[in-house]
Amino acid sequence: MVMRLALGIILSFGLLDASFAADAGIKHRLMFFEYGNCPNRFVELDADGRIVREFKPRSIAVMFQILPNGNIVYGYGGHPTGVVEVNPRGEAVWNYVSHCPQVLGCERLANGNTLVAEQGPCRVVEVNPQGAVVHTTNLSTNQTGYHLQVRNVQKLKDGHILAAHEGEGAIREYELDGRVAWEYTGVTNTGEALRLENGNTLIAGATQKRLIEVTPEHKVVWEFTADDAPELNLTWVSSIQILKNGNYLVGNFLRGHEGKGAHAFEVTRDKKVVWTFADHKQFRSVTTVRAVDE
């Protein structure tokens, strides 16, 4: 009885101090930005949770994309602001300086061009490798202040653009001329959404502490909430990645609730948490989290 009680205590509090896997057979190499009540830095961990790379971004940065060649591309705010691609040695191999007040979201396209989510005015510009703007799509938002106008952007198979408007709590799909083709609103502080193969949209529910899948008709057909796994201390669902096995890797931004719960976790479609990452000795709050080689 004493042994069982001790084991229960270890499992209950194991997330507080070190990396913890719900299934000991699962390991992930991770990349993420640490941001919030801590230094803003990019970190890469090996499968055992050891830091193998870290660097300070050019200025405020919360989102990034891993490229097939191992480089990463990320948007950076500040003066100047723009998008930079860096290699594993931390060297900049491509940089686009924007003329807007702030850029935080971006996406490298298969054709080599880069989508840049500009704030103030709120729009997406497509930039070629030579740094020339080849297309501009104006976005719609009720946010007059630039900082919360737009976060992650994704170009869809039909050429439309899916954009997350954090300040407005809206996900919108745009035609290239800026007309709104579809939207889902009422998701406070949302920063990322992904269009699924079935046509539905997977949305990071941010401070609503949930992850939802909605149909084109706006029906929620799947949902994972804080009540499904209280031990995670789900605070701000900040990023989502669909893994090769069909599970979701979810970033949990702990800003204001640091020191307990999980920085990231892997969850199945039947809402089973099969892996968690929590290292509160080295990290306080992380935003975008990605598993490498996915």
XYZ file of C-alpha atoms in Angstrom:
294
model
C 0.000 0.000 0.000
C 2.822 2.400 0.893
C 4.614 1.552 -2.373
C 1.466 2.279 -4.409
C 0.992 5.604 -2.631
C 4.595 6.598 -3.280
C 4.253 5.694 -6.942
C 1.116 7.806 -7.196
C 2.953 10.800 -5.737
C 5.795 10.390 -8.228
C 3.401 10.228 -11.180
C 1.401 13.182 -9.931
C 4.367 15.477 -9.464
C 6.814 14.098 -12.012
C 5.793 16.823 -14.488
C 7.049 19.579 -12.201
C 10.775 19.078 -12.482
C 11.814 17.123 -15.557
C 10.839 15.628 -18.883
C 8.129 13.008 -18.476
C 6.692 10.562 -21.009
C 3.238 9.082 -20.529
C 4.470 6.209 -22.687
C 8.138 5.522 -21.985
C 8.587 4.179 -25.544
C 7.816 7.552 -27.166
C 10.542 10.142 -27.697
C 10.597 13.330 -29.723
C 13.362 15.632 -30.837
C 11.952 19.077 -30.264
C 12.404 22.625 -31.463
C 10.619 25.554 -29.836
C 10.720 29.218 -28.985
C 10.789 30.105 -25.317
C 8.940 33.352 -24.723
C 7.080 35.158 -21.957
C 8.398 35.763 -18.445
C 11.823 34.554 -19.565
C 14.441 35.299 -22.215
C 13.225 34.987 -25.811
C 15.293 32.156 -27.320
C 15.133 29.307 -29.819
C 15.957 25.856 -28.460
C 16.517 22.436 -30.013
C 16.509 19.317 -27.822
C 17.593 15.788 -28.607
C 15.275 12.863 -27.907
C 16.546 12.675 -24.314
C 15.780 16.324 -23.590
C 19.334 17.669 -23.836
C 19.901 21.070 -25.427
C 21.808 20.660 -28.699
C 21.228 24.144 -30.080
C 19.988 27.482 -28.874
C 20.182 31.062 -30.043
C 18.620 34.421 -29.403
C 16.392 35.575 -32.290
C 16.862 38.945 -33.910
C 13.973 40.330 -31.855
C 10.598 39.110 -30.609
C 9.867 35.748 -32.254
C 7.284 33.123 -31.361
C 6.685 31.014 -34.495
C 8.895 29.153 -36.950
C 8.926 26.484 -39.650
C 11.373 23.597 -40.070
C 12.493 23.287 -43.682
C 13.361 19.979 -45.421
C 17.065 20.915 -45.498
C 17.157 21.342 -41.708
C 17.124 25.118 -41.779
C 14.423 27.053 -39.961
C 12.563 30.136 -41.091
C 10.941 32.500 -38.608
C 9.330 35.900 -38.422
C 10.859 38.501 -36.146
C 9.355 41.712 -34.811
C 11.259 44.806 -33.784
C 13.166 47.378 -35.795
C 13.709 46.165 -38.408
C 11.133 43.412 -38.779
C 10.842 40.607 -41.299
C 11.560 36.929 -41.941
C 14.909 35.165 -41.754
C 16.108 31.676 -42.658
C 18.985 30.279 -40.600
C 21.003 27.090 -41.019
C 21.890 24.644 -38.196
C 25.007 26.731 -37.446
C 22.831 29.769 -36.798
C 23.960 31.565 -39.939
C 21.401 33.610 -41.861
C 21.116 32.324 -45.427
C 18.096 34.416 -46.421
C 16.506 37.509 -44.947
C 13.579 39.680 -45.944
C 13.126 43.034 -44.261
C 9.535 44.227 -44.207
C 8.356 47.832 -44.232
C 5.464 47.161 -41.840
C 5.664 47.673 -38.035
C 5.830 43.957 -37.148
C 6.026 40.447 -38.614
C 5.561 37.304 -36.501
C 4.021 34.759 -38.890
C 5.378 33.268 -42.105
C 5.412 30.160 -44.284
C 7.964 28.899 -46.812
C 6.124 27.572 -49.858
C 6.969 24.594 -52.051
C 7.868 26.943 -54.924
C 10.573 28.578 -52.811
C 8.634 31.755 -52.136
C 7.751 32.874 -48.601
C 4.448 34.077 -47.188
C 4.988 36.995 -44.826
C 2.167 37.924 -42.439
C 2.492 41.688 -42.101
C 0.842 43.670 -39.337
C -0.037 47.309 -39.941
C -1.590 47.115 -42.475
C -2.823 43.565 -41.990
C -1.906 41.631 -45.116
C 0.063 38.698 -46.505
C 2.808 39.326 -49.027
C 4.407 36.553 -51.057
C 8.141 37.139 -51.476
C 10.401 35.338 -53.934
C 13.946 34.154 -53.091
C 15.348 37.410 -54.467
C 13.313 39.402 -51.935
C 10.769 40.822 -54.376
C 7.074 40.929 -53.472
C 5.212 38.970 -56.153
C 1.719 39.108 -54.636
C -0.175 40.881 -51.870
C -3.402 39.747 -50.201
C -5.092 42.240 -47.903
C -6.608 40.653 -44.796
C -9.635 41.698 -42.758
C -9.483 42.436 -39.036
C -11.114 44.719 -36.484
C -7.779 45.289 -34.725
C -6.454 48.821 -35.213
C -3.320 48.151 -33.169
C -0.892 46.102 -35.255
C 0.530 43.677 -32.665
C -2.424 41.249 -32.557
C -3.630 41.490 -36.149
C -2.369 38.191 -37.582
C -0.268 35.204 -36.520
C 0.245 31.977 -38.478
C -0.656 31.810 -42.150
C -0.994 28.754 -44.378
C -1.403 28.516 -48.138
C -4.028 25.921 -49.019
C -4.028 23.528 -51.966
C -6.457 25.725 -53.911
C -4.231 28.771 -53.420
C -6.357 30.342 -50.718
C -4.725 31.588 -47.512
C -5.743 30.477 -44.016
C -4.900 33.070 -41.376
C -5.202 33.211 -37.591
C -6.212 36.619 -36.230
C -5.223 36.519 -32.550
C -6.659 39.817 -31.364
C -9.993 39.163 -33.011
C -10.135 35.476 -32.117
C -10.900 34.554 -35.720
C -9.702 32.058 -38.318
C -10.305 33.241 -41.885
C -9.757 31.702 -45.289
C -9.034 34.261 -47.984
C -9.100 34.183 -51.733
C -5.992 35.763 -53.231
C -7.883 39.001 -53.913
C -8.657 39.341 -50.197
C -12.263 38.204 -50.262
C -13.216 36.075 -47.246
C -14.110 32.550 -48.388
C -14.738 31.118 -44.914
C -14.319 32.087 -41.278
C -14.720 30.752 -37.781
C -14.826 33.266 -34.940
C -15.052 33.330 -31.166
C -11.722 31.587 -30.426
C -10.031 34.047 -28.077
C -6.293 34.627 -28.727
C -6.055 31.939 -31.389
C -2.691 31.868 -33.158
C -2.684 28.772 -35.364
C -5.041 26.708 -37.502
C -4.529 23.877 -39.979
C -6.766 22.754 -42.825
C -7.206 18.982 -42.634
C -7.430 16.545 -45.540
C -11.140 16.020 -44.844
C -11.814 19.722 -45.369
C -12.281 20.490 -41.684
C -10.099 22.955 -39.804
C -8.073 22.186 -36.682
C -7.839 25.267 -34.459
C -5.614 26.042 -31.483
C -8.030 27.323 -28.871
C -5.401 29.383 -27.020
C -6.690 30.818 -23.720
C -9.938 28.896 -24.113
C -7.714 25.931 -23.180
C -8.891 23.674 -25.966
C -8.145 22.237 -29.384
C -11.089 21.976 -31.772
C -11.904 20.575 -35.200
C -14.673 22.393 -37.043
C -16.461 21.576 -40.288
C -16.999 24.035 -43.158
C -20.495 24.435 -41.680
C -18.937 25.592 -38.372
C -19.853 22.480 -36.409
C -17.373 21.342 -33.749
C -16.872 17.608 -34.416
C -13.890 17.005 -32.122
C -12.591 18.799 -29.058
C -9.847 18.355 -26.487
C -10.112 20.564 -23.403
C -8.414 21.166 -20.075
C -10.983 18.897 -18.433
C -9.786 15.962 -20.548
C -6.351 16.023 -18.886
C -6.188 18.331 -15.824
C -2.612 17.261 -15.084
C -1.400 19.140 -18.179
C -2.256 22.535 -16.667
C -3.607 23.505 -20.080
C -3.150 27.272 -20.128
C -2.792 28.577 -23.687
C -2.917 26.185 -26.656
C -0.294 27.931 -28.754
C 0.681 25.486 -31.504
C -0.433 22.296 -33.214
C 1.424 19.794 -35.383
C -0.062 16.725 -37.040
C 2.373 13.846 -36.590
C 2.939 11.028 -39.072
C 0.989 8.637 -36.847
C -2.055 10.936 -36.954
C -1.658 12.179 -33.386
C -1.383 15.856 -32.508
C 1.640 17.530 -30.928
C 0.315 20.478 -28.946
C 2.217 23.433 -27.511
C 0.994 24.688 -24.130
C 2.123 28.280 -23.438
C 2.347 28.483 -19.629
C 2.738 32.252 -19.358
C 1.402 33.321 -15.979
C 1.150 29.689 -14.846
C 4.779 28.626 -15.034
C 6.223 25.785 -13.006
C 3.610 23.079 -13.363
C 2.028 21.005 -16.073
C 3.342 20.279 -19.567
C 5.051 22.535 -22.092
C 3.923 20.186 -24.858
C 2.075 16.912 -25.246
C 1.035 14.339 -27.826
C -2.622 13.366 -27.882
C -4.523 10.770 -29.909
C -7.873 11.224 -31.615
C -9.488 9.311 -28.767
C -8.041 11.930 -26.385
C -5.367 9.773 -24.836
C -2.262 11.720 -23.843
C 0.598 9.406 -24.820
C 3.584 11.741 -24.315
C 4.347 14.956 -22.461
C 7.283 17.321 -22.223
C 7.907 19.371 -19.091
C 11.252 20.685 -17.941
C 10.620 23.498 -15.494
C 14.241 23.684 -14.398
C 15.417 24.833 -17.824
C 12.307 26.416 -19.368
C 9.467 28.605 -18.164
C 7.058 29.037 -21.062
C 7.294 27.980 -24.694
C 5.183 28.977 -27.682
C 5.492 27.138 -30.994
C 6.665 23.540 -30.451
C 7.593 21.206 -33.290
C 8.816 17.618 -33.422
C 11.793 17.248 -35.768
C 11.718 14.735 -38.656
C 7.972 14.857 -38.888
